Short mmCIF file of C-alpha atoms in Angstrom, two decimals:
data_model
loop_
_atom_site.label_atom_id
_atom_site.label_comp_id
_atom_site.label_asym_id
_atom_site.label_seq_id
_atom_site.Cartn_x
_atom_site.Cartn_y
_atom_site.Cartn_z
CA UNK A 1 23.78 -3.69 21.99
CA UNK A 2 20.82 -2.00 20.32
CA UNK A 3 18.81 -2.82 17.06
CA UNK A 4 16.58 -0.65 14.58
CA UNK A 5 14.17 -2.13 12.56
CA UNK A 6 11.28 -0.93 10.28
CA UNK A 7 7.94 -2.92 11.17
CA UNK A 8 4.39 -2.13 10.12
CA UNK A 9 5.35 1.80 9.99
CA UNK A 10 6.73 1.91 13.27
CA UNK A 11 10.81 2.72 14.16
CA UNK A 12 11.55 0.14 16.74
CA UNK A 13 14.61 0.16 18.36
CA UNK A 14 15.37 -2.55 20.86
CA UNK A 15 17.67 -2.40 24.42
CA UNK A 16 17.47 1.24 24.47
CA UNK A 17 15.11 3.82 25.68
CA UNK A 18 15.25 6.68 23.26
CA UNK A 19 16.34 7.41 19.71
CA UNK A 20 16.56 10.18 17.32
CA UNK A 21 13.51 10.33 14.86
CA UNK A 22 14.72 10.21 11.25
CA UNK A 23 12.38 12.84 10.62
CA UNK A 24 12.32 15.39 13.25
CA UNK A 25 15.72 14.41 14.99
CA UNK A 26 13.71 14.55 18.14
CA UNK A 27 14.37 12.07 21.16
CA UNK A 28 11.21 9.72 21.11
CA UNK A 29 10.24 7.37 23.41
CA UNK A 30 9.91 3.33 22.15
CA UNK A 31 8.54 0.34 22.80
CA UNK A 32 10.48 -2.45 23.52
CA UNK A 33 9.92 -5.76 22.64
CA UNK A 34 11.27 -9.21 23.81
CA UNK A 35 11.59 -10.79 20.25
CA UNK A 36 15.04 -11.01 18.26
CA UNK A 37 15.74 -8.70 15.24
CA UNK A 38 15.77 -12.31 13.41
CA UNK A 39 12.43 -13.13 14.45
CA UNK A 40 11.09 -9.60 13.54
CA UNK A 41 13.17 -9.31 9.95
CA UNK A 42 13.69 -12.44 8.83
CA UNK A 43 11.15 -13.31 6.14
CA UNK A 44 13.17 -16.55 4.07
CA UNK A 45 11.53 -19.88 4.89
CA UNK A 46 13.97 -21.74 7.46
CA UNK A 47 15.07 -24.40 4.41
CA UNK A 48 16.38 -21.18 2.65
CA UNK A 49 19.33 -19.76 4.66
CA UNK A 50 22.63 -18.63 3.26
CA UNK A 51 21.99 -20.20 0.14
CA UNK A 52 23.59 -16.59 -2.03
CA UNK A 53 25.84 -19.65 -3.91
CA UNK A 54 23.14 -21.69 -4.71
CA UNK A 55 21.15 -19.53 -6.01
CA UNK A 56 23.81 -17.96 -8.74
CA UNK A 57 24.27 -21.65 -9.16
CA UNK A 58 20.41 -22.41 -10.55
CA UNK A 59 20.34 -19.36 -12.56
CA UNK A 60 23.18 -21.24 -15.01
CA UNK A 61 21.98 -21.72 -18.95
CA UNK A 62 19.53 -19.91 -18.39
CA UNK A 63 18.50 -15.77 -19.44
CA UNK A 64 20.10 -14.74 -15.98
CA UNK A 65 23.45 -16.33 -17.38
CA UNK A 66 22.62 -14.83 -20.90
CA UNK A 67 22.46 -11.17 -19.34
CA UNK A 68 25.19 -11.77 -16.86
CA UNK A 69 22.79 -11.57 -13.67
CA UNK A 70 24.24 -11.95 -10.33
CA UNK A 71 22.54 -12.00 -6.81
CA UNK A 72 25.08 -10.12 -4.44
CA UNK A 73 23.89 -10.17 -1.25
CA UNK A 74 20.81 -11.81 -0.09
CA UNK A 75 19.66 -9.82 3.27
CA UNK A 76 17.09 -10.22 5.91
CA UNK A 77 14.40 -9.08 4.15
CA UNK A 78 15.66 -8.35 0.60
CA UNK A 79 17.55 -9.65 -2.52
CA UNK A 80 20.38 -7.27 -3.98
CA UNK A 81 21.88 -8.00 -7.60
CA UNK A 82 23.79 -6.66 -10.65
CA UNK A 83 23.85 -7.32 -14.40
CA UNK A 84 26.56 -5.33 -16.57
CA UNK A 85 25.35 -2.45 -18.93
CA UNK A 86 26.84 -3.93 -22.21
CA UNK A 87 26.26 -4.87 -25.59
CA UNK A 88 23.93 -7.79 -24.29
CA UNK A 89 21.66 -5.55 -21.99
CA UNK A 90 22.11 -2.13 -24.62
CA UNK A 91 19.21 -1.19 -27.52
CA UNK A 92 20.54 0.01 -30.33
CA UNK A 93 20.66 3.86 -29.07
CA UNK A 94 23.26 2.67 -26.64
CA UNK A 95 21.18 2.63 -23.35
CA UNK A 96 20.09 -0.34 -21.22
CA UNK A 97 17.21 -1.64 -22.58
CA UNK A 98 14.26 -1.39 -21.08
CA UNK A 99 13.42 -5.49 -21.21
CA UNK A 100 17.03 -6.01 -19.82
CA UNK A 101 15.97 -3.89 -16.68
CA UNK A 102 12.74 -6.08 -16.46
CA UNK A 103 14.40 -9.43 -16.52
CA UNK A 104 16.53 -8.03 -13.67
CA UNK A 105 13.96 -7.02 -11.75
CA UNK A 106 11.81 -10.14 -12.52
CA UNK A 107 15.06 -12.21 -11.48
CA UNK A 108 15.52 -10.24 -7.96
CA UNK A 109 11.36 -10.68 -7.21
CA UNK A 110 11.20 -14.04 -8.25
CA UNK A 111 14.01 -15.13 -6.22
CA UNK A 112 12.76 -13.93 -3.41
CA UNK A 113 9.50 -14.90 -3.52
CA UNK A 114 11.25 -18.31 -3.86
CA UNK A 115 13.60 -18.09 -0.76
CA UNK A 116 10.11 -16.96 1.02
CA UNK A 117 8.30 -20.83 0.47
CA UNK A 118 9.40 -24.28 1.04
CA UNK A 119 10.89 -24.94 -2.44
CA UNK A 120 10.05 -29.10 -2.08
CA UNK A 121 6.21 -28.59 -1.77
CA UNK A 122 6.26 -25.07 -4.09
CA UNK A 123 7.68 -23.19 -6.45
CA UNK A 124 7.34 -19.66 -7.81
CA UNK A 125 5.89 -17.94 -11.24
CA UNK A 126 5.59 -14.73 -12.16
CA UNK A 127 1.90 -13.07 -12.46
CA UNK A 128 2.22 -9.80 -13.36
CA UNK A 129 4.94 -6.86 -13.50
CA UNK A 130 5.06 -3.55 -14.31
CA UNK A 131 8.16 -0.80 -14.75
CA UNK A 132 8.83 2.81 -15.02
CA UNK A 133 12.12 3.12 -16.56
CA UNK A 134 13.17 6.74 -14.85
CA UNK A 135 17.04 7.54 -16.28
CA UNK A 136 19.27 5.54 -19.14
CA UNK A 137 22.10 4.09 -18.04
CA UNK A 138 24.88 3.63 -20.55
CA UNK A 139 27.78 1.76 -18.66
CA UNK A 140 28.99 -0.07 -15.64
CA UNK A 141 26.54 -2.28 -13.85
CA UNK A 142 23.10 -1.70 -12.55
CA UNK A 143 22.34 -2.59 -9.27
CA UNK A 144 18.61 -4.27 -8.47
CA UNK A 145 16.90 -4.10 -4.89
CA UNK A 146 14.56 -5.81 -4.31
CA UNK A 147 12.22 -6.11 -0.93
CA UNK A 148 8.56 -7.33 -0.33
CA UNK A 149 5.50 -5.12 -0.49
CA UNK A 150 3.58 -8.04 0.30
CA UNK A 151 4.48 -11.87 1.60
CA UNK A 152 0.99 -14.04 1.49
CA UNK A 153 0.42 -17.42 1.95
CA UNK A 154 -0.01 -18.12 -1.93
CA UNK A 155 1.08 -14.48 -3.87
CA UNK A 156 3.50 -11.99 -3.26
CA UNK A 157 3.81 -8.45 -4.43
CA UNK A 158 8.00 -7.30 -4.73
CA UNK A 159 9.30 -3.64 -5.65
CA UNK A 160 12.78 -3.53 -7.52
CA UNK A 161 14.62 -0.16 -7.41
CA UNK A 162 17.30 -0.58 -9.68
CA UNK A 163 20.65 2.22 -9.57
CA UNK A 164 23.32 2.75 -12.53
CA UNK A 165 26.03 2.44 -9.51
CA UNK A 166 27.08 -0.34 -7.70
CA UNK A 167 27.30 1.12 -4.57
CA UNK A 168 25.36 4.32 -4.13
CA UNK A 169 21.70 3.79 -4.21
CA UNK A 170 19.52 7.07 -3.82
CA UNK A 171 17.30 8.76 -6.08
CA UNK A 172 19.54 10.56 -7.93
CA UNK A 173 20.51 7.24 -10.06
CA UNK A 174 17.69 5.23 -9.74
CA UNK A 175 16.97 4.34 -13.95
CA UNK A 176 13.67 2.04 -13.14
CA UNK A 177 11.30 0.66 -10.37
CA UNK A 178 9.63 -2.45 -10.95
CA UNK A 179 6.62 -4.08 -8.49
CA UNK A 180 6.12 -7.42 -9.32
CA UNK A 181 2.90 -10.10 -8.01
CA UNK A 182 4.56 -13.97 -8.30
CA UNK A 183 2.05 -16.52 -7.54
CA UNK A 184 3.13 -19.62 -4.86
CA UNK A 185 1.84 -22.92 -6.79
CA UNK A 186 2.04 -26.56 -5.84
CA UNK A 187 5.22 -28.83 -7.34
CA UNK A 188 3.91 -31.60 -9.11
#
């Protein structure tokens, strides 16, 4: 069988020999590499596997809850959620607000940055983040992405895309972008 991955800017596609470009939908040649697609994707700390229950499970009594948060799907190198566009997460014009789109995105980074570390010896905080809010969104659920920019030994930087569609995810409904730095930092 044959694998595509993204990696450092280069289209690698594994047990084959060619491969149409994205971008020119030319046959290129590739280079082929003996490592898994788990070994070249997988960026969650080995403690952290399928944990997509347990994670829903800490968020309990807490803002997630409050705004109805939900992680979805936890991939191989990013964290997918929703949170309903109701009269929790609405201003008073009748779009989501623009701090219910940032506690969704700072949800998504953070919990990401946290499946990245060994969560006995660290945990995660927030730093710094930033949003441009791009289209309202007035019902349904939104639907956060979120994928590393950066994965250091002590910060991170994460960009959220989030979509007023649960299933379609393209430019054409993405309502705000988010990039957030969370800072690794001993448990004592």
């Amino acid at each position: 069988h044959s694998c595509i991955a993204w990696r450092d800017h280069l289209l690698i596609r594994l047990s084959s020999k060619s491969i149409l470009h994205p971008s020119q939908n030319k046959a290129i040649m590739l280079l082929y590499f003996d490592r898994s697609m788990e070994e070249m994707s997988q960026i969650w700390h080995q403690s952290n596997l399928n944990r997509l229950d347990q994670v829903n499970k800490v968020h309990e009594k807490t803002l997630m809850e409050a705004l109805e948060i939900e992680i979805t799907d936890i991939g191989d190198d990013y964290v997918q959620g929703t949170m309903p566009v109701n009269e929790k997460t609405k201003q008073p014009y009748g779009l989501l607000h623009g701090g219910a789109s940032m506690g969704l995105a700072e949800t998504l980074a953070s919990t990401g940055a946290g499946l990245c570390i060994d969560n006995e010896k660290y945990k995660i905080v927030g730093q710094e983040i930033n949003a441009n809010h791009l289209r309202s969104a007035t019902e349904g659920k939104v639907t956060g992405i979120a994928k590393p920019v950066f994965v250091g030994s002590r910060t991170q930087v994460w960009e959220v895309k989030i979509y007023k569609s649960e299933t379609v995810f393209t430019d054409k409904n993405l309502c705000c972008i988010a990039r957030m730095t969370a800072l690794r930092i001993d448990r004592s």
